[in-house]
mmCIF file of C-alpha atoms in Angstrom:
data_model
loop_
_atom_site.group_PDB
_atom_site.id
_atom_site.type_symbol
_atom_site.label_atom_id
_atom_site.label_comp_id
_atom_site.label_asym_id
_atom_site.label_seq_id
_atom_site.Cartn_x
_atom_site.Cartn_y
_atom_site.Cartn_z
ATOM 1 C CA MET A 162 0.342 0.083 0.020
ATOM 2 C CA MET A 163 2.547 2.840 1.064
ATOM 3 C CA GLU A 164 4.473 1.842 -1.882
ATOM 4 C CA HIS A 165 1.423 2.985 -4.012
ATOM 5 C CA ILE A 166 0.805 5.652 -1.917
ATOM 6 C CA CYS A 167 4.546 6.992 -2.529
ATOM 7 C CA GLU A 168 4.475 6.714 -6.257
ATOM 8 C CA VAL A 169 1.099 8.074 -6.728
ATOM 9 C CA PHE A 170 1.891 10.825 -4.800
ATOM 10 C CA ARG A 171 5.489 11.390 -5.384
ATOM 11 C CA SER A 172 6.261 12.169 -1.733
ATOM 12 C CA PRO A 173 9.296 10.417 -0.197
ATOM 13 C CA ILE A 174 8.498 8.830 3.314
ATOM 14 C CA ARG A 175 9.528 11.008 5.902
ATOM 15 C CA TYR A 176 9.563 8.779 8.988
ATOM 16 C CA ILE A 177 8.987 5.455 9.896
ATOM 17 C CA ASP A 178 8.386 3.807 12.910
ATOM 18 C CA ILE A 179 9.576 -0.271 11.953
ATOM 19 C CA PHE A 180 8.002 -2.934 14.276
ATOM 20 C CA GLU A 181 8.649 -6.127 12.527
ATOM 21 C CA GLU A 182 12.320 -6.662 10.522
ATOM 22 C CA SER A 183 9.865 -7.584 7.819
ATOM 23 C CA LEU A 184 9.550 -4.027 7.434
ATOM 24 C CA ILE A 185 13.507 -3.224 6.591
ATOM 25 C CA GLU A 186 13.231 -5.241 3.979
ATOM 26 C CA TRP A 187 10.520 -3.564 2.431
ATOM 27 C CA ILE A 188 11.757 -0.176 2.524
ATOM 28 C CA ILE A 189 15.702 -0.868 2.288
ATOM 29 C CA ASN A 190 13.399 -1.667 -1.547
ATOM 30 C CA VAL A 191 11.459 1.245 -1.687
ATOM 31 C CA GLN A 192 13.551 3.639 -0.239
ATOM 32 C CA PRO A 193 16.813 3.155 1.319
ATOM 33 C CA LYS A 194 17.304 7.087 2.894
ATOM 34 C CA ILE A 195 14.261 7.938 5.254
ATOM 35 C CA ARG A 196 14.994 11.519 7.410
ATOM 36 C CA TYR A 197 13.664 9.767 10.240
ATOM 37 C CA VAL A 198 13.768 5.889 11.174
ATOM 38 C CA TRP A 199 12.462 4.703 15.016
ATOM 39 C CA ILE A 200 13.182 0.781 14.839
ATOM 40 C CA ARG A 201 11.387 -0.940 17.985
ATOM 41 C CA ASP A 202 11.735 -3.370 20.588
ATOM 42 C CA ASN A 203 13.701 -6.905 19.292
ATOM 43 C CA VAL A 204 13.766 -6.107 15.343
ATOM 44 C CA ILE A 205 16.621 -6.503 15.097
ATOM 45 C CA ILE A 206 17.456 -9.937 15.486
ATOM 46 C CA SER A 207 20.735 -11.173 13.929
ATOM 47 C CA VAL A 208 23.849 -9.542 13.676
ATOM 48 C CA GLU A 209 23.465 -9.570 9.610
ATOM 49 C CA SER A 210 20.557 -7.592 10.034
ATOM 50 C CA MET A 211 22.393 -4.846 11.944
ATOM 51 C CA ASN A 212 24.450 -5.092 9.679
ATOM 52 C CA ARG A 213 22.753 -4.592 6.835
ATOM 53 C CA ILE A 214 20.647 -1.149 8.185
ATOM 54 C CA SER A 215 24.122 0.064 8.794
ATOM 55 C CA LYS A 216 26.015 -0.401 5.109
ATOM 56 C CA ILE A 217 22.782 0.135 3.070
ATOM 57 C CA PHE A 218 20.138 1.140 4.965
ATOM 58 C CA SER A 219 20.334 5.154 6.442
ATOM 59 C CA ALA A 220 18.306 7.749 8.944
ATOM 60 C CA THR A 221 19.288 10.711 7.011
ATOM 61 C CA GLU A 222 18.068 13.362 10.157
ATOM 62 C CA ARG A 223 17.512 11.400 13.639
ATOM 63 C CA PHE A 224 18.054 7.600 14.029
ATOM 64 C CA GLY A 225 16.562 5.584 16.791
ATOM 65 C CA LEU A 226 16.794 2.021 18.635
ATOM 66 C CA GLU A 227 15.732 0.664 20.598
ATOM 67 C CA SER A 228 17.024 -2.981 21.760
ATOM 68 C CA VAL A 229 17.898 -5.726 20.196
ATOM 69 C CA ALA A 230 17.547 -8.989 20.794
ATOM 70 C CA ILE A 231 21.308 -10.144 19.677
ATOM 71 C CA ASP A 232 23.096 -12.378 22.442
ATOM 72 C CA GLU A 233 24.315 -10.529 25.416
ATOM 73 C CA ASP A 234 28.375 -10.809 24.341
ATOM 74 C CA PHE A 235 27.430 -8.690 20.947
ATOM 75 C CA GLN A 236 29.588 -5.880 20.566
ATOM 76 C CA TYR A 237 29.022 -3.626 17.002
ATOM 77 C CA THR A 238 31.892 -1.258 16.494
ATOM 78 C CA GLU A 239 31.633 0.561 13.347
ATOM 79 C CA PRO A 240 29.806 4.304 13.407
ATOM 80 C CA ILE A 241 26.409 4.310 12.946
ATOM 81 C CA PRO A 242 25.976 7.072 9.979
ATOM 82 C CA CYS A 243 23.022 9.230 11.066
ATOM 83 C CA PRO A 244 23.291 13.402 12.544
ATOM 84 C CA ALA A 245 20.849 12.200 15.903
ATOM 85 C CA ILE A 246 20.708 9.105 17.783
ATOM 86 C CA SER A 247 19.019 7.783 20.691
ATOM 87 C CA ILE A 248 19.595 4.393 21.393
ATOM 88 C CA TYR A 249 17.351 1.709 24.113
ATOM 89 C CA ASN A 250 20.003 -0.596 26.022
ATOM 90 C CA SER A 251 23.182 0.399 24.738
ATOM 91 C CA SER A 252 25.895 -2.611 26.176
ATOM 92 C CA TRP A 253 26.576 -3.147 22.997
ATOM 93 C CA ILE A 254 27.408 -0.019 21.451
ATOM 94 C CA THR A 255 31.296 0.459 21.944
ATOM 95 C CA LEU A 256 33.940 3.290 22.426
ATOM 96 C CA SER A 257 34.926 2.725 18.760
ATOM 97 C CA SER A 258 31.637 3.749 17.625
ATOM 98 C CA ILE A 259 31.239 6.257 19.274
ATOM 99 C CA LEU A 260 34.871 7.893 18.841
ATOM 100 C CA ASN A 261 34.879 7.079 15.102
ATOM 101 C CA GLY A 262 31.331 8.060 13.817
ATOM 102 C CA ASN A 263 29.677 11.667 12.402
ATOM 103 C CA ASN A 264 27.002 12.114 14.555
ATOM 104 C CA SER A 265 25.913 15.760 16.124
ATOM 105 C CA ILE A 266 23.603 13.808 18.464
ATOM 106 C CA ILE A 267 24.510 11.232 20.581
ATOM 107 C CA ARG A 268 21.155 9.807 23.348
ATOM 108 C CA LEU A 269 23.178 6.257 24.672
ATOM 109 C CA TYR A 270 20.428 5.078 27.735
ATOM 110 C CA ASP A 271 21.645 2.310 29.735
ATOM 111 C CA SER A 272 25.228 2.462 28.249
ATOM 112 C CA LYS A 273 28.432 -0.543 29.641
ATOM 113 C CA LEU A 274 30.547 2.396 28.288
ATOM 114 C CA THR A 275 33.225 2.423 31.240
ATOM 115 C CA PRO A 276 34.582 5.646 33.254
ATOM 116 C CA LYS A 277 37.649 5.413 31.504
ATOM 117 C CA ASP A 278 35.689 5.254 28.009
ATOM 118 C CA ILE A 279 33.548 8.344 29.101
ATOM 119 C CA ASN A 280 36.598 10.205 29.977
ATOM 120 C CA THR A 281 38.198 9.235 26.647
ATOM 121 C CA ILE A 282 35.334 9.987 24.960
ATOM 122 C CA LEU A 283 34.689 13.781 26.464
ATOM 123 C CA LYS A 284 39.019 14.186 25.896
ATOM 124 C CA GLU A 285 37.933 13.480 22.700
ATOM 125 C CA TRP A 286 35.148 15.962 22.551
ATOM 126 C CA GLN A 287 37.225 18.797 24.360
ATOM 127 C CA MET A 288 40.164 17.838 21.933
ATOM 128 C CA GLY A 289 38.692 18.437 18.816
ATOM 129 C CA THR A 290 40.583 15.462 16.725
ATOM 130 C CA LYS A 291 36.860 13.193 16.470
ATOM 131 C CA LEU A 292 33.442 14.427 17.680
ATOM 132 C CA ARG A 293 34.301 17.052 15.418
ATOM 133 C CA ASN A 294 30.226 17.515 14.755
ATOM 134 C CA LEU A 295 28.969 16.356 18.390
ATOM 135 C CA GLU A 296 26.724 19.420 20.242
ATOM 136 C CA TYR A 297 25.068 17.073 22.687
ATOM 137 C CA LEU A 298 25.702 14.026 24.230
ATOM 138 C CA LYS A 299 23.382 12.085 26.744
ATOM 139 C CA ILE A 300 24.980 8.543 28.722
ATOM 140 C CA GLU A 301 23.386 6.850 30.605
ATOM 141 C CA ILE A 302 25.559 4.881 32.986
ATOM 142 C CA SER A 303 23.991 1.818 35.834
ATOM 143 C CA THR A 304 26.857 1.986 38.173
ATOM 144 C CA ASP A 305 28.252 5.165 40.308
ATOM 145 C CA LEU A 306 31.000 6.759 39.376
ATOM 146 C CA ASP A 307 32.934 9.328 40.956
ATOM 147 C CA VAL A 308 32.421 12.134 39.457
ATOM 148 C CA LEU A 309 36.034 14.029 41.096
ATOM 149 C CA GLU A 310 38.593 11.401 40.197
ATOM 150 C CA ASP A 311 36.905 9.905 36.954
ATOM 151 C CA PHE A 312 37.311 12.794 35.169
ATOM 152 C CA LYS A 313 40.127 14.667 36.371
ATOM 153 C CA ASP A 314 42.541 14.899 33.795
ATOM 154 C CA LEU A 315 39.168 16.936 32.226
ATOM 155 C CA ASN A 316 39.200 21.292 32.173
ATOM 156 C CA LEU A 317 35.110 20.514 33.018
ATOM 157 C CA THR A 318 33.525 23.896 34.008
ATOM 158 C CA VAL A 319 30.776 22.958 37.060
ATOM 159 C CA GLU A 320 27.569 24.766 36.371
ATOM 160 C CA VAL A 321 25.899 25.987 39.668
ATOM 161 C CA VAL A 322 22.234 26.512 39.484
ATOM 162 C CA ASN A 323 20.228 29.472 41.171
ATOM 163 C CA ASP A 324 17.012 28.710 40.729
ATOM 164 C CA ARG A 325 15.368 31.812 43.302
ATOM 165 C CA ARG A 326 14.801 35.158 42.585
ATOM 166 C CA PRO A 327 17.824 37.445 41.790
ATOM 167 C CA VAL A 328 18.120 40.395 45.066
ATOM 168 C CA THR A 329 20.295 42.241 42.690
ATOM 169 C CA ALA A 330 19.503 44.495 39.942
#
């Protein structure tokens, strides 16, 4: 049905929410480049399908991915080619995948990156050698961090939030 709609109106698909793997194959054949893509839980069930998506399929503005149904030892080292990525249950994303990417927005939830990995990402970003396009970075991890110790080599600016009204003009 979508093929006919696209053909009749000569309008590209702008956004797709993929909830089963067969839609990936279909969209690769119909329109391999889409602005916004969201892939739901457990649609990615093999390393091959993950590689196929990253090599053939392209989200040109935003790519979202919920959990993948690949064994827990799976690690992905290739960059995800999209300006903005949001990945839930991102324990399989590695440091090299992030450092070699060209993303402007990175959101990783339930990440298994270590404090040393995060420190490396921040240093590379700060030095400007890698992650040159990065504007926003969010990494949620489930382990506690000793911020002062783990990030002591960085030139950090601590933000002091004051929500009260100003007392002077």
